[in-house]
């Protein structure tokens, strides 16, 4: 103890002597404080540590002996936005070593991932207060890489026969999206910004369930993303098969001649063909109906005798009733016309028949022509 006091007195005396002769003696010619930061620069946190209780520690040591002391030590941790999220300090002491520590809660669901600045500063002095104090600083970068929590509220429903997965939004401020996993092992969704997914490619007739994971920004991974654990599996749903028209069953029957009975329905393969579209009817154009005069039909009495009775002729006919009084006597095959007209010979009858046939054919053609006129466009 006496030696230290003696050395201190000699140092003070030397300083006073130098001051008295006008020579400036610097208190510290170079950096004399060595810092140790825990965690160190570039450390990824939380890593294996508890994200709610990461220990921050800073120590500073001066290489000045005897007359030197540590006047102060403090440190801060700031997020990417420059907001202080943790800090600590230590009181001065008369030695050349000082340290301070605190516990840091990274608040995984409330704070962003990214590069956090871990900065410390310390100053040294002397017990007598005669030497000027010099403050020195250092800093490190901590890479905060908290994974998001697994999504909650995940459920699956059927919408028009298609599975739809929905979930609640995650609380992290830097969520980039979600991924949906199907129970058959296929990743179907890709990165989804919303909170629902419609699985239009789900196989039909198969019970399926789903899980969801969240992704947020990562300052460490090359993809820039860090994923959460997957959510709990949802209840299984089954997408129904598309409805198809059933073919009527064919019934095979045994040979009735052998006394066989019906053998029951026979299953046959169903051939599906493309349905042809129904043609669209063209619009109906207005038509004009042309009324043609009805041809006069001439009726003739039978030429051969049969019973002596004259066939009945409608009153409105333009043919007078034939006279067949002599037909039954077999005296002549001619028909006497009323009013004393000339007799009708077989040759005349043939002419009448030919004329009648001609008129009938003409009437048929006129009728067809009238129908064409009726259907013709106006």
Coordinates of C-alpha atoms in Angstrom, one line a residue:
X1 CA 0.0 0.0 0.0
X2 CA 2.8 2.4 0.8
X3 CA 4.4 1.6 -2.5
X4 CA 1.3 2.5 -4.5
X5 CA 0.9 5.8 -2.6
X6 CA 4.5 6.6 -3.3
X7 CA 4.2 5.9 -7.0
X8 CA 1.0 7.9 -7.1
X9 CA 2.8 10.8 -5.5
X10 CA 5.7 10.6 -8.0
X11 CA 3.2 10.6 -10.9
X12 CA 1.5 13.7 -9.5
X13 CA 4.8 15.3 -9.0
X14 CA 5.9 14.5 -12.5
X15 CA 2.6 16.0 -13.9
X16 CA 3.0 19.1 -11.9
X17 CA 6.6 19.5 -13.0
X18 CA 5.7 19.1 -16.6
X19 CA 2.9 21.6 -16.3
X20 CA 5.2 24.0 -14.6
X21 CA 7.6 24.0 -17.5
X22 CA 4.8 24.3 -20.1
X23 CA 5.0 20.8 -21.5
X24 CA 1.6 19.1 -22.0
X25 CA 1.5 15.5 -20.8
X26 CA -1.4 13.5 -22.3
X27 CA -3.3 11.4 -19.9
X28 CA -3.6 8.5 -22.4
X29 CA -1.5 8.4 -25.6
X30 CA -3.6 5.6 -27.1
X31 CA -6.6 3.4 -26.6
X32 CA -6.2 1.6 -23.2
X33 CA -9.7 0.0 -22.8
X34 CA -10.3 -3.6 -24.0
X35 CA -14.0 -4.6 -24.4
X36 CA -15.6 -8.0 -24.2
X37 CA -19.2 -8.3 -25.5
X38 CA -21.4 -11.3 -24.9
X39 CA -23.0 -12.4 -27.3
X40 CA -20.2 -11.5 -29.7
X41 CA -20.4 -9.7 -33.0
X42 CA -22.3 -11.6 -35.7
X43 CA -24.0 -14.0 -33.3
X44 CA -27.4 -15.4 -34.3
X45 CA -29.9 -15.2 -31.6
X46 CA -31.7 -16.8 -30.0
X47 CA -30.1 -19.9 -31.4
X48 CA -30.2 -22.4 -28.6
X49 CA -30.9 -19.7 -26.0
X50 CA -34.2 -18.7 -24.5
X51 CA -35.6 -15.8 -26.7
X52 CA -37.2 -14.3 -23.6
X53 CA -34.0 -14.4 -21.4
X54 CA -30.8 -13.8 -23.4
X55 CA -28.0 -12.6 -21.1
X56 CA -26.1 -9.5 -22.3
X57 CA -22.8 -8.8 -20.7
X58 CA -20.1 -6.2 -21.3
X59 CA -16.7 -5.9 -19.6
X60 CA -14.0 -3.3 -20.0
X61 CA -10.4 -3.4 -18.8
X62 CA -7.8 -0.6 -18.9
X63 CA -4.1 -1.3 -19.2
X64 CA -3.4 1.6 -17.0
X65 CA -2.1 0.6 -13.6
X66 CA -1.7 2.2 -10.2
X67 CA -3.1 5.6 -10.7
X68 CA -5.9 4.6 -13.2
X69 CA -9.5 3.7 -12.5
X70 CA -12.7 3.0 -14.6
X71 CA -15.0 5.9 -14.4
X72 CA -18.1 4.5 -16.2
X73 CA -19.5 1.7 -18.4
X74 CA -22.8 1.4 -20.2
X75 CA -24.3 -0.4 -23.2
X76 CA -27.5 -0.6 -25.3
X77 CA -29.2 -2.9 -27.8
X78 CA -31.2 -1.2 -30.6
X79 CA -33.6 -2.8 -33.1
X80 CA -33.4 -2.2 -36.9
X81 CA -35.6 0.9 -36.4
X82 CA -33.2 2.4 -33.9
X83 CA -35.4 1.8 -30.9
X84 CA -33.6 0.7 -27.7
X85 CA -34.8 -2.7 -26.6
X86 CA -32.2 -3.4 -23.8
X87 CA -29.6 -1.5 -21.8
X88 CA -27.2 -1.8 -18.8
X89 CA -24.5 0.1 -16.9
X90 CA -22.0 -0.2 -14.0
X91 CA -20.9 2.3 -11.4
X92 CA -17.3 3.6 -11.3
X93 CA -14.6 1.8 -9.4
X94 CA -11.0 2.3 -8.4
X95 CA -9.7 -0.6 -10.4
X96 CA -8.9 -1.0 -14.0
X97 CA -11.7 -3.6 -14.8
X98 CA -15.5 -3.0 -14.9
X99 CA -18.4 -5.1 -16.1
X100 CA -22.2 -4.9 -16.5
X101 CA -24.9 -7.3 -17.6
X102 CA -28.7 -7.6 -18.1
X103 CA -31.3 -10.0 -19.4
X104 CA -32.9 -9.3 -22.8
X105 CA -36.4 -10.5 -23.9
X106 CA -36.4 -10.5 -27.7
X107 CA -40.2 -10.5 -27.8
X108 CA -40.5 -12.9 -30.7
X109 CA -44.1 -12.1 -31.6
X110 CA -43.8 -8.3 -31.1
X111 CA -40.4 -7.4 -32.5
X112 CA -39.0 -7.7 -36.0
X113 CA -36.2 -10.0 -37.0
X114 CA -33.1 -8.4 -38.3
X115 CA -29.7 -6.9 -37.4
X116 CA -29.7 -5.4 -33.9
X117 CA -26.9 -3.1 -32.8
X118 CA -25.1 -4.0 -29.5
X119 CA -23.1 -0.9 -28.5
X120 CA -20.9 -0.2 -25.3
X121 CA -18.9 2.7 -24.0
X122 CA -16.5 3.1 -21.1
X123 CA -14.3 5.9 -19.6
X124 CA -11.3 5.7 -17.3
X125 CA -9.9 8.1 -14.8
X126 CA -7.6 8.2 -11.7
X127 CA -8.4 8.1 -8.0
X128 CA -7.1 11.6 -7.4
X129 CA -9.1 13.1 -10.2
X130 CA -6.0 14.8 -11.7
X131 CA -6.0 12.9 -15.0
X132 CA -8.4 13.8 -17.9
X133 CA -11.0 11.1 -18.5
X134 CA -11.2 9.5 -21.9
X135 CA -14.3 7.6 -23.2
X136 CA -14.0 4.8 -25.7
X137 CA -16.8 2.8 -27.6
X138 CA -17.3 -0.4 -29.4
X139 CA -20.2 -2.2 -31.0
X140 CA -21.4 -5.6 -32.4
X141 CA -24.2 -6.8 -34.6
X142 CA -26.6 -9.4 -33.3
X143 CA -28.7 -11.3 -35.9
X144 CA -32.1 -11.8 -34.4
X145 CA -33.8 -14.8 -36.2
X146 CA -36.9 -15.8 -34.2
X147 CA -39.1 -18.3 -36.0
X148 CA -42.9 -17.5 -36.1
X149 CA -45.3 -19.4 -33.9
X150 CA -47.4 -22.1 -35.6
X151 CA -50.7 -20.8 -37.0
X152 CA -53.8 -21.4 -34.9
X153 CA -57.5 -21.8 -35.7
X154 CA -56.7 -24.0 -38.7
X155 CA -59.8 -25.8 -40.1
X156 CA -61.0 -27.4 -43.3
X157 CA -64.5 -27.1 -44.9
X158 CA -66.0 -28.2 -48.3
X159 CA -67.1 -25.5 -50.6
X160 CA -69.0 -26.9 -53.7
X161 CA -67.1 -30.1 -53.1
X162 CA -63.7 -28.4 -52.9
X163 CA -61.6 -28.4 -49.7
X164 CA -61.0 -24.9 -48.3
X165 CA -58.4 -24.4 -45.5
X166 CA -58.5 -21.3 -43.3
X167 CA -56.6 -20.1 -40.2
X168 CA -56.0 -17.1 -38.0
X169 CA -53.4 -14.5 -38.9
X170 CA -50.0 -14.6 -37.0
X171 CA -49.1 -11.8 -34.7
X172 CA -45.5 -11.3 -35.9
X173 CA -44.9 -7.8 -37.5
X174 CA -42.8 -9.2 -40.4
X175 CA -44.8 -12.2 -41.5
X176 CA -44.3 -12.9 -45.2
X177 CA -46.9 -15.6 -45.8
X178 CA -48.1 -19.1 -45.1
X179 CA -47.7 -22.6 -46.7
X180 CA -50.3 -25.3 -46.7
X181 CA -49.4 -29.0 -46.5
X182 CA -51.8 -31.9 -47.5
X183 CA -51.9 -35.2 -45.8
X184 CA -50.8 -37.1 -48.9
X185 CA -47.4 -35.4 -48.6
X186 CA -47.8 -32.9 -51.3
X187 CA -47.2 -29.2 -50.8
X188 CA -50.0 -27.5 -52.7
X189 CA -50.2 -23.9 -51.9
X190 CA -46.8 -22.1 -52.4
X191 CA -46.5 -18.9 -50.4
X192 CA -49.9 -17.5 -49.5
X193 CA -50.3 -13.9 -48.3
X194 CA -53.8 -14.4 -47.0
X195 CA -55.4 -16.7 -44.4
X196 CA -57.2 -19.2 -46.6
X197 CA -56.4 -21.7 -49.4
X198 CA -58.8 -23.4 -51.8
X199 CA -57.4 -26.8 -52.9
X200 CA -58.9 -27.2 -56.4
X201 CA -56.5 -30.0 -57.2
X202 CA -57.5 -32.2 -54.3
X203 CA -58.1 -35.9 -55.4
X204 CA -61.8 -36.9 -55.1
X205 CA -63.1 -39.8 -53.0
X206 CA -60.1 -39.7 -50.6
X207 CA -60.1 -38.5 -47.0
X208 CA -57.7 -35.5 -46.7
X209 CA -56.4 -33.3 -43.9
X210 CA -54.2 -30.3 -43.9
X211 CA -51.5 -28.5 -41.9
X212 CA -50.2 -24.9 -42.1
X213 CA -46.9 -23.2 -41.4
X214 CA -46.1 -19.4 -41.2
X215 CA -43.0 -17.7 -42.7
X216 CA -41.3 -14.5 -41.6
X217 CA -38.2 -12.4 -42.5
X218 CA -34.9 -13.9 -41.7
X219 CA -31.5 -12.1 -41.7
X220 CA -29.7 -15.4 -41.7
X221 CA -31.2 -17.8 -44.2
X222 CA -30.3 -17.3 -47.9
X223 CA -34.0 -17.4 -48.8
X224 CA -34.7 -14.5 -46.5
X225 CA -37.4 -16.5 -44.7
X226 CA -37.7 -18.6 -41.6
X227 CA -40.6 -21.0 -41.1
X228 CA -42.6 -22.0 -38.1
X229 CA -43.5 -25.4 -37.0
X230 CA -46.6 -26.7 -38.7
X231 CA -50.0 -26.4 -37.1
X232 CA -52.0 -29.3 -35.8
X233 CA -53.6 -31.5 -38.4
X234 CA -57.1 -30.6 -39.4
X235 CA -60.1 -32.9 -39.4
X236 CA -60.3 -35.0 -42.5
X237 CA -62.7 -34.1 -45.3
X238 CA -63.5 -36.0 -48.5
X239 CA -64.0 -34.3 -51.8
X240 CA -66.9 -36.0 -53.6
X241 CA -66.5 -37.6 -57.0
X242 CA -68.1 -35.6 -59.9
X243 CA -71.7 -36.8 -60.7
X244 CA -72.0 -38.9 -63.8
X245 CA -75.1 -40.2 -65.6
X246 CA -75.7 -43.9 -64.9
X247 CA -76.3 -46.2 -67.9
X248 CA -79.5 -48.3 -67.7
X249 CA -78.9 -51.9 -66.8
X250 CA -79.5 -54.5 -69.5
X251 CA -81.5 -57.5 -68.4
X252 CA -80.3 -60.8 -69.9
X253 CA -83.1 -63.4 -70.3
X254 CA -82.6 -67.1 -70.9
X255 CA -84.1 -68.8 -73.9
X256 CA -87.9 -69.0 -73.4
X257 CA -88.0 -72.0 -75.7
X258 CA -86.0 -74.0 -73.2
X259 CA -88.1 -72.8 -70.2
X260 CA -85.3 -70.6 -68.9
X261 CA -86.0 -67.7 -66.5
X262 CA -84.5 -64.2 -66.4
X263 CA -80.8 -64.3 -65.7
X264 CA -80.7 -60.9 -64.0
X265 CA -79.0 -57.6 -65.0
X266 CA -75.9 -57.7 -67.1
X267 CA -73.2 -55.1 -66.5
X268 CA -71.8 -53.6 -69.7
X269 CA -69.1 -50.9 -70.1
X270 CA -70.4 -47.4 -70.5
X271 CA -69.0 -45.4 -73.4
X272 CA -69.0 -41.7 -72.9
X273 CA -69.2 -39.5 -75.9
X274 CA -69.0 -35.7 -76.4
X275 CA -72.4 -34.2 -76.3
X276 CA -73.3 -32.4 -79.5
X277 CA -74.8 -29.0 -79.2
X278 CA -78.4 -28.6 -80.1
X279 CA -78.8 -26.6 -83.3
X280 CA -80.5 -23.2 -82.9
X281 CA -83.6 -22.8 -85.0
X282 CA -83.5 -20.0 -87.5
X283 CA -86.0 -17.2 -87.1
X284 CA -89.3 -17.8 -88.9
X285 CA -90.0 -15.3 -91.6
X286 CA -93.5 -14.0 -92.3
X287 CA -95.3 -15.9 -95.1
X288 CA -98.2 -15.1 -97.4
X289 CA -101.0 -17.7 -97.8
X290 CA -102.3 -17.9 -101.4
X291 CA -105.8 -19.4 -101.6
X292 CA -106.2 -21.3 -104.9
X293 CA -109.6 -22.1 -106.3
X294 CA -110.7 -25.7 -105.8
X295 CA -111.0 -27.7 -109.0
X296 CA -114.4 -29.0 -110.1
X297 CA -114.6 -32.7 -109.7
X298 CA -116.8 -34.5 -112.3
X299 CA -118.4 -37.6 -111.1
X300 CA -119.4 -40.3 -113.5
X301 CA -122.0 -43.1 -113.2
X302 CA -120.8 -46.7 -113.5
X303 CA -120.7 -48.0 -117.0
X304 CA -121.6 -51.5 -116.3
X305 CA -125.0 -52.6 -115.0
X306 CA -125.1 -53.9 -111.4
X307 CA -128.5 -53.6 -109.8
X308 CA -130.5 -51.1 -111.7
X309 CA -130.2 -48.5 -109.0
X310 CA -128.8 -45.1 -109.8
X311 CA -125.9 -44.1 -107.6
X312 CA -126.5 -41.3 -105.2
X313 CA -125.0 -38.0 -106.4
X314 CA -124.8 -35.0 -104.0
X315 CA -127.3 -32.3 -104.7
X316 CA -124.7 -29.6 -105.1
X317 CA -122.8 -31.7 -107.8
X318 CA -122.6 -30.3 -111.3
X319 CA -123.2 -33.7 -112.8
X320 CA -126.9 -34.7 -113.3
X321 CA -127.9 -38.2 -112.1
X322 CA -127.4 -40.8 -114.8
X323 CA -130.4 -42.6 -116.2
X324 CA -129.8 -46.4 -116.1
X325 CA -133.3 -47.6 -116.9
X326 CA -132.1 -49.7 -119.7
X327 CA -129.0 -51.0 -118.1
X328 CA -130.6 -54.0 -116.5
X329 CA -132.3 -55.1 -119.8
X330 CA -129.0 -55.8 -121.4
X331 CA -130.1 -54.1 -124.6
X332 CA -127.3 -51.6 -124.7
X333 CA -124.2 -50.6 -122.8
X334 CA -124.8 -46.9 -123.5
X335 CA -126.1 -44.6 -120.8
X336 CA -128.9 -42.3 -121.8
X337 CA -128.3 -38.8 -120.5
X338 CA -131.3 -36.8 -119.3
X339 CA -133.0 -34.2 -121.5
X340 CA -132.8 -36.3 -124.6
X341 CA -129.0 -36.0 -124.9
X342 CA -127.0 -38.4 -127.0
X343 CA -126.1 -41.8 -125.7
X344 CA -122.6 -42.3 -124.1
X345 CA -120.7 -45.0 -125.9
X346 CA -117.9 -47.0 -124.4
X347 CA -115.4 -45.0 -126.4
X348 CA -116.8 -41.8 -124.9
X349 CA -116.6 -43.4 -121.5
X350 CA -112.9 -44.1 -122.0
X351 CA -112.4 -40.5 -123.0
X352 CA -114.2 -39.4 -119.9
X353 CA -112.1 -41.6 -117.7
X354 CA -108.9 -40.4 -119.3
X355 CA -110.1 -36.8 -118.9
X356 CA -110.9 -37.5 -115.3
X357 CA -107.4 -39.0 -114.7
X358 CA -105.8 -36.0 -116.3
X359 CA -107.8 -33.6 -114.1
X360 CA -106.9 -35.6 -111.0
X361 CA -103.1 -35.4 -111.8
X362 CA -103.5 -31.7 -112.6
X363 CA -105.2 -31.2 -109.2
X364 CA -102.4 -33.0 -107.4
X365 CA -99.8 -30.8 -109.1
X366 CA -101.8 -27.6 -108.4
X367 CA -102.1 -28.7 -104.7
X368 CA -98.3 -29.2 -104.4
X369 CA -97.6 -25.8 -106.1
X370 CA -100.0 -24.1 -103.7
X371 CA -98.2 -25.6 -100.7
X372 CA -94.9 -24.3 -102.1
X373 CA -96.4 -20.9 -102.5
X374 CA -97.7 -21.1 -98.9
X375 CA -94.2 -21.9 -97.5
X376 CA -92.3 -19.5 -99.7
X377 CA -90.9 -16.3 -98.0
X378 CA -92.7 -13.1 -98.7

